[in-house]
Coordinates of C-alpha atoms in Angstrom, one line a residue:
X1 CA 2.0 -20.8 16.1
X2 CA 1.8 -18.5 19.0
X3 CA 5.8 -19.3 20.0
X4 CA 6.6 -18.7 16.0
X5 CA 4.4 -14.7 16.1
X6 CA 6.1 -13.9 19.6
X7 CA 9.3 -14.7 17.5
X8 CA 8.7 -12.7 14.6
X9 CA 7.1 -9.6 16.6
X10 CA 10.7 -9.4 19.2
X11 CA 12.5 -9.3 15.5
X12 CA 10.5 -7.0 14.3
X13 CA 11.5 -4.3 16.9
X14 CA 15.4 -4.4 15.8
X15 CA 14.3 -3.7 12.3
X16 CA 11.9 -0.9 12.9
X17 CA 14.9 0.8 15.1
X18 CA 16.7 0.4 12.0
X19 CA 14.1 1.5 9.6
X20 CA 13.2 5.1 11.8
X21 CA 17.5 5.5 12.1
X22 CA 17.9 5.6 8.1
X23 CA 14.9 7.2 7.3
X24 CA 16.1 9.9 9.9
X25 CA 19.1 10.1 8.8
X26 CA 17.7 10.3 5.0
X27 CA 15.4 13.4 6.7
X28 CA 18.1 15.5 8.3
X29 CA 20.2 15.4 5.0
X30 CA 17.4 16.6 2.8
X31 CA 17.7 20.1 5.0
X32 CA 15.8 22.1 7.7
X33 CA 12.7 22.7 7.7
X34 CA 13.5 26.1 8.9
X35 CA 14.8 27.0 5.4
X36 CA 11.0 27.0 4.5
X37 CA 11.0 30.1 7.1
X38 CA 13.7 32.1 5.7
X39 CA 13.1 35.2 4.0
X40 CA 13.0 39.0 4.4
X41 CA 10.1 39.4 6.7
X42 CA 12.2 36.6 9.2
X43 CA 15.0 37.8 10.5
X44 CA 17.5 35.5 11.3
X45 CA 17.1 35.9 15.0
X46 CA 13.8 34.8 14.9
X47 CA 15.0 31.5 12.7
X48 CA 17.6 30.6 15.5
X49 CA 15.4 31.2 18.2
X50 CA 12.8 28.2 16.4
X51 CA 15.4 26.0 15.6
X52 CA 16.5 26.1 19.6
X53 CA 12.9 25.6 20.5
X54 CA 12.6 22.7 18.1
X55 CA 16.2 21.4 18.8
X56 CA 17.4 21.6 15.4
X57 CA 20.4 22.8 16.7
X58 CA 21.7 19.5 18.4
X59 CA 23.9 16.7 16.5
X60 CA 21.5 14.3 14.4
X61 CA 21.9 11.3 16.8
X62 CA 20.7 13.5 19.7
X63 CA 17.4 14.7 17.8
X64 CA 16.8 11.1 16.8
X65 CA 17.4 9.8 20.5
X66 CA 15.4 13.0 21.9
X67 CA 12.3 11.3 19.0
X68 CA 12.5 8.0 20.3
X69 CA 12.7 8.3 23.6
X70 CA 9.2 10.7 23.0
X71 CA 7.8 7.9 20.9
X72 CA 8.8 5.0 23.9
X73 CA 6.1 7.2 25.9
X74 CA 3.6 7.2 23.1
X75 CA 4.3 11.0 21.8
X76 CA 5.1 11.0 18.2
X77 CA 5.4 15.2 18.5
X78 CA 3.6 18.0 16.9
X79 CA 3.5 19.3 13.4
X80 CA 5.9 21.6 12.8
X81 CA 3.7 23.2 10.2
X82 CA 0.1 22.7 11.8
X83 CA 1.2 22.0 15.6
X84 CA -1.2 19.6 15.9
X85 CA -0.5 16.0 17.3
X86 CA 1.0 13.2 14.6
X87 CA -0.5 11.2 16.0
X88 CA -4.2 12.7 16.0
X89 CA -3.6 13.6 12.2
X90 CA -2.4 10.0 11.4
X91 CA -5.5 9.1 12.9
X92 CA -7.8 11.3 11.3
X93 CA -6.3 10.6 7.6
X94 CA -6.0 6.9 8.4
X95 CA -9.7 6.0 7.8
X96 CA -10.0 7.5 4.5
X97 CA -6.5 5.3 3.1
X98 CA -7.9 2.0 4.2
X99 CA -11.0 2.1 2.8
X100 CA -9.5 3.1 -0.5
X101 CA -6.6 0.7 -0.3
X102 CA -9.3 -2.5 1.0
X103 CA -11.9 -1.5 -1.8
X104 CA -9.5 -1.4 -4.7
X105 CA -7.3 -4.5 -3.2
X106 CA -10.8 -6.4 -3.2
X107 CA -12.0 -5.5 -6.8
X108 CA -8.3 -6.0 -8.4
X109 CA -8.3 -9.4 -6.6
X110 CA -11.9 -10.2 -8.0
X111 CA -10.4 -9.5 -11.2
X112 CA -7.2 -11.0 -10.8
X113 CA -8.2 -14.4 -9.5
X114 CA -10.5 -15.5 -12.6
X115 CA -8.9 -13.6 -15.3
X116 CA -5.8 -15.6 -13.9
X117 CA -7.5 -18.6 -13.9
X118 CA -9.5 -18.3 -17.1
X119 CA -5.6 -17.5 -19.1
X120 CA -4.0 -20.4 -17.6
X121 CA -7.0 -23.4 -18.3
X122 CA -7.3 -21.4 -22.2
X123 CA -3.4 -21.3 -22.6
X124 CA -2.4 -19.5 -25.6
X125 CA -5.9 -19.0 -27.3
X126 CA -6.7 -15.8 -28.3
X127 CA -9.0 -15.1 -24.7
X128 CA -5.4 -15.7 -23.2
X129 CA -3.3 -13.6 -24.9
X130 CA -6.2 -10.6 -24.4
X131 CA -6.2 -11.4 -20.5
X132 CA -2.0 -10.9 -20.8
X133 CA -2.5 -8.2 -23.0
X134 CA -4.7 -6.5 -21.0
X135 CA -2.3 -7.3 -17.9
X136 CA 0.5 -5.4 -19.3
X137 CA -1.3 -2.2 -20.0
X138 CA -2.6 -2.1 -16.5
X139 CA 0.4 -2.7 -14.7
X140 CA 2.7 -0.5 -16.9
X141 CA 0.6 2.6 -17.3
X142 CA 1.8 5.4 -15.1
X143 CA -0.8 5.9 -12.5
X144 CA -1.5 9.9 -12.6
X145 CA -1.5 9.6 -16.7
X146 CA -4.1 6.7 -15.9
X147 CA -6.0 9.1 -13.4
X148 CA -5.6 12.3 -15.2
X149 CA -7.2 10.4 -18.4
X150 CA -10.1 9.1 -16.2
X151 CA -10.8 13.0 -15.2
X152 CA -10.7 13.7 -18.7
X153 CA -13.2 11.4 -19.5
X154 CA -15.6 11.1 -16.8
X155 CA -15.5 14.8 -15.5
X156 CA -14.6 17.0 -17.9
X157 CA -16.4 15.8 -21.2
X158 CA -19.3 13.5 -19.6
X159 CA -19.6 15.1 -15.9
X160 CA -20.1 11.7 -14.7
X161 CA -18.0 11.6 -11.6
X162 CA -16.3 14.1 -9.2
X163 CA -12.3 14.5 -9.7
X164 CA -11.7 15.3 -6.0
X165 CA -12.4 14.9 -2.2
X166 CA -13.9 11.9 -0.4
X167 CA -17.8 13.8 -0.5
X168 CA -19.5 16.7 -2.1
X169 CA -18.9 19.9 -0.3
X170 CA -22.1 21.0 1.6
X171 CA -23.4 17.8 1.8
X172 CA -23.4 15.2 4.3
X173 CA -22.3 13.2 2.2
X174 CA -23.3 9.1 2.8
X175 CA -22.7 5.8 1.4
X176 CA -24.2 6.6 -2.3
X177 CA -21.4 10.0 -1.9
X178 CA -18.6 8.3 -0.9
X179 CA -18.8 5.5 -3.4
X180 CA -19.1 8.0 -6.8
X181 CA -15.9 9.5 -5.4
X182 CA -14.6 6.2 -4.9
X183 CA -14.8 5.2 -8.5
X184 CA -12.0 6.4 -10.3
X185 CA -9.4 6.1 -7.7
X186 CA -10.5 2.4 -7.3
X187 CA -10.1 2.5 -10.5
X188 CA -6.3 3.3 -11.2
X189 CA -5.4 1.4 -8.1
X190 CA -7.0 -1.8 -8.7
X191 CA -5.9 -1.7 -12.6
X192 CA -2.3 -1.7 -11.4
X193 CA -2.8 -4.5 -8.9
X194 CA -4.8 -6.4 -11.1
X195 CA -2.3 -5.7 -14.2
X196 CA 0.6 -7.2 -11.8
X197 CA -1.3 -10.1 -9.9
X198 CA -2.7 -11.7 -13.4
X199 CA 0.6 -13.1 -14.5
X200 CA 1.5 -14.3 -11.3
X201 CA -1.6 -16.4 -10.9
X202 CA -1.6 -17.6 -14.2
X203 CA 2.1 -18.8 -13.7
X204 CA 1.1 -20.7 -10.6
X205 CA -2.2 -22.1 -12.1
X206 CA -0.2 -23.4 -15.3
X207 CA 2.1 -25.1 -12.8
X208 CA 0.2 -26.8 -10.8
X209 CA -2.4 -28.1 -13.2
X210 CA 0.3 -29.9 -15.3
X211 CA 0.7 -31.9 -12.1
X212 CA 0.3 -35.9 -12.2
X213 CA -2.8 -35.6 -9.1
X214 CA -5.1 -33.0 -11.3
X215 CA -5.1 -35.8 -14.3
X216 CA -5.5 -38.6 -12.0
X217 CA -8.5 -36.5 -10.6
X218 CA -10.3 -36.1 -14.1
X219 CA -9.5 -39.8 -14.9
X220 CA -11.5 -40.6 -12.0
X221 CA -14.6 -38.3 -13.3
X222 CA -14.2 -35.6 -11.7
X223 CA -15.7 -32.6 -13.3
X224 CA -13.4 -29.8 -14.9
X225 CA -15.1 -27.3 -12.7
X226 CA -14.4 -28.8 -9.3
X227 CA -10.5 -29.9 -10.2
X228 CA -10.0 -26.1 -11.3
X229 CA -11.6 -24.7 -8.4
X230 CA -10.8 -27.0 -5.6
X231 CA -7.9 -29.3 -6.5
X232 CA -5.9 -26.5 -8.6
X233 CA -6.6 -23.1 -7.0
X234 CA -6.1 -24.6 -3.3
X235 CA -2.4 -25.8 -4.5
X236 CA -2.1 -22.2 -6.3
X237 CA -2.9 -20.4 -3.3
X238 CA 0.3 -20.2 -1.8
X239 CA 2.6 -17.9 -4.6
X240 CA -0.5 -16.2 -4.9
X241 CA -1.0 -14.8 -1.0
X242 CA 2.9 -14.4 -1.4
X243 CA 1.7 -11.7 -3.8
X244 CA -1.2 -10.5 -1.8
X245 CA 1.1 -9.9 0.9
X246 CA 3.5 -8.0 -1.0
X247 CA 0.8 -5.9 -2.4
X248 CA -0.4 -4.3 0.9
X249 CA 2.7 -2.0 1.5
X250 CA 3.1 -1.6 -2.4
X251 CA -0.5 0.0 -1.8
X252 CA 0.6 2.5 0.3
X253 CA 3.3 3.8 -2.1
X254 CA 0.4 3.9 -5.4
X255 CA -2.0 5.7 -3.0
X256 CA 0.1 8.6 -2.4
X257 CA 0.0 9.9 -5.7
X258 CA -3.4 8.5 -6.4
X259 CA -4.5 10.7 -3.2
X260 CA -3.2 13.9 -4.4
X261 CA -4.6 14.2 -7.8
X262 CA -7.8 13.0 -6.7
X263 CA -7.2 15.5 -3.5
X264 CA -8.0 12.1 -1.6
X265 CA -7.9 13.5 2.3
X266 CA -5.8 10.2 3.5
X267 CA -2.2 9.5 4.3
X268 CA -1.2 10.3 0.9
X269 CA -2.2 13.9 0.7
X270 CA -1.0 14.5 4.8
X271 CA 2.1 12.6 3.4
X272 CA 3.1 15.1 0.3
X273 CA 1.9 18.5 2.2
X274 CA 4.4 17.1 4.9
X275 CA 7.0 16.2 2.3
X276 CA 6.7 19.7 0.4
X277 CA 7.2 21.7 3.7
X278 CA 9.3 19.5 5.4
X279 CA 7.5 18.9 8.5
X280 CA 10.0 15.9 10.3
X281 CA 7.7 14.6 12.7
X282 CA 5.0 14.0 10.5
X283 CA 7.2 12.2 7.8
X284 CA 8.6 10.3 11.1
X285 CA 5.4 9.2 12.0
X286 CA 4.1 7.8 8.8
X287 CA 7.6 6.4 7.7
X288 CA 6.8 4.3 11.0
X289 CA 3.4 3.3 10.2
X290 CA 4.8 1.9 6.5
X291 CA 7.7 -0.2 8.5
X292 CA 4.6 -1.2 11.0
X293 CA 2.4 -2.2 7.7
X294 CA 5.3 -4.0 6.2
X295 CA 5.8 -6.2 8.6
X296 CA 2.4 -6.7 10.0
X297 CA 1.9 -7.6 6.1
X298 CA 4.6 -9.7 6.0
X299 CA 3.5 -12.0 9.5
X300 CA 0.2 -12.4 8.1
X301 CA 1.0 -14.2 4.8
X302 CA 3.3 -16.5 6.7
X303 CA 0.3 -17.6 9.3
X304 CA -1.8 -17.9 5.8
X305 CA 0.9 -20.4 4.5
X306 CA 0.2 -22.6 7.6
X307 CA -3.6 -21.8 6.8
X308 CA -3.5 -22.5 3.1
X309 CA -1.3 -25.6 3.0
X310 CA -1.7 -27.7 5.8
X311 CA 2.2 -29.2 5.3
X312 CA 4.1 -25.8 6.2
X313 CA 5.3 -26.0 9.9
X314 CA 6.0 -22.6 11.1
X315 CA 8.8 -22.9 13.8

């Protein structure tokens, strides 16, 4: 195990040199962000004298080689819009996206997991083809028209709920705080993870309980409830922490837009400021952090094969 993680981690550096040259590249052809300066209160002087200062003016591969080397000694710049560290505002923003993202990954999987079961042991009855039903609609309904409809609802006609921030201004907030501004983005992110993971975890319980071990376990006796729960989900659990694992960085995507129309203050809302203005070492620095998550995400569901199922070798 340990020889097979060393492995994967001195592969994983190729790739994420790979990763931060195309995003780079992708960065430098969507323009300067010195065009965001330009107008008639800048003079153009002024605009050339930045973009030496921020070495705009050298050939791409230079600014990318000038980035690297900075983020080999653990600099990942300043903001060119804020001039504050990345990396102190990745870390600042990076609290309030994981506790979104682990929330609504633990509700949609406490949805998921028996809804998935209950449709696969009722196959085609009508409690199935509401859980499907249901499963569709969750994982194909845009998630801003699924947020802006919970505002709608919750805020503007009952006044249930707040429709923005992590905790009422001029408060301290708390745990009680925090959690009613939870709801809704928990909400449309675990109905889209939930909507996705349903079918995939009915597909792998119908497969595995038409296997010849789960009949000769309730010919011996064996109650319904333990061969479901033991014999079948165990075998079921490796398609389904594939799925897991491919949620994770899916989660990041989902929570940027789920962050700015809720006015979440996490990655997603730093991300789309950054976007909007162009700020290059910001979008560097979380474009790393999603190639980091990604293949973090990816180790960890190959060690949970070896965990799950006992027969995987991992070498």
């Amino acid at each position: 195990m340990g020889k097979y993680i060393i492995k994967r981690i001195l592969i994983a550096i190729p790739v994420l040199i790979g990763i931060t040259i195309i995003d780079y590249a992708i960065m430098c052809m969507a323009g300067s962000p010195l065009e965001m300066l330009q107008g008639p209160r800048v003079s153009e002087a002024a605009v050339e004298a930045k973009k030496i200062a921020l070495g705009l003016d050298k050939p791409f591969y230079i600014q990318y080689f000038v980035w690297l080397s900075q983020l080999l000694h653990g600099n990942m710049g300043y903001s060119i819009k804020s001039y504050q560290p990345v990396s102190e505002m990745i870390g600042s923003h990076l609290g309030p996206t994981l506790l979104l993202m682990g929330v609504s990954l633990i509700v949609s999987l406490l949805i998921a997991v028996p809804a998935g079961i209950y449709s696969a042991i009722r196959q085609y009855s009508k409690g199935d083809y509401a859980v499907v039903t249901l499963s569709f609609l969750g994982s194909s309904i845009p998630g801003f028209f699924l947020s802006l409809l919970l505002i709608y609802l919750f805020t503007v006609k009952l006044g249930w709920l707040p429709s923005s921030g992590m905790t009422t201004l001029g408060t301290q907030g708390g745990f009680a705080d925090v959690a009613k501004h939870m709801v809704m983005p928990v909400i449309v992110l675990a109905a889209s993870i939930a909507g996705r993971n349903i079918r995939y975890i009915r597909s792998a319980m119908l497969e595995i309980l038409q296997q010849d071990y789960l009949r000769t376990a309730r010919a011996k006796g064996i109650g319904n409830f333990k061969v479901i729960n033991k014999h079948a989900l165990r075998n079921a659990l490796v398609p389904i922490v594939t799925v897991i694992g491919m949620e994770i960085p899916v989660m990041f995507g989902g929570a940027v837009i789920v962050e700015q129309v809720f006015s979440w203050p996490g990655l997603g809302l730093m991300t789309m400021s950054a976007i909007t203005s162009r700020d290059f070492p910001v979008i560097m620095g979380v474009c790393l952090l999603s190639a980091v998550v990604v293949l973090i995400a990816n180790l960890i569901t190959d060690i949970l094969y070896a965990l799950v199922d006992p027969t995987i070798q991992l070498n």
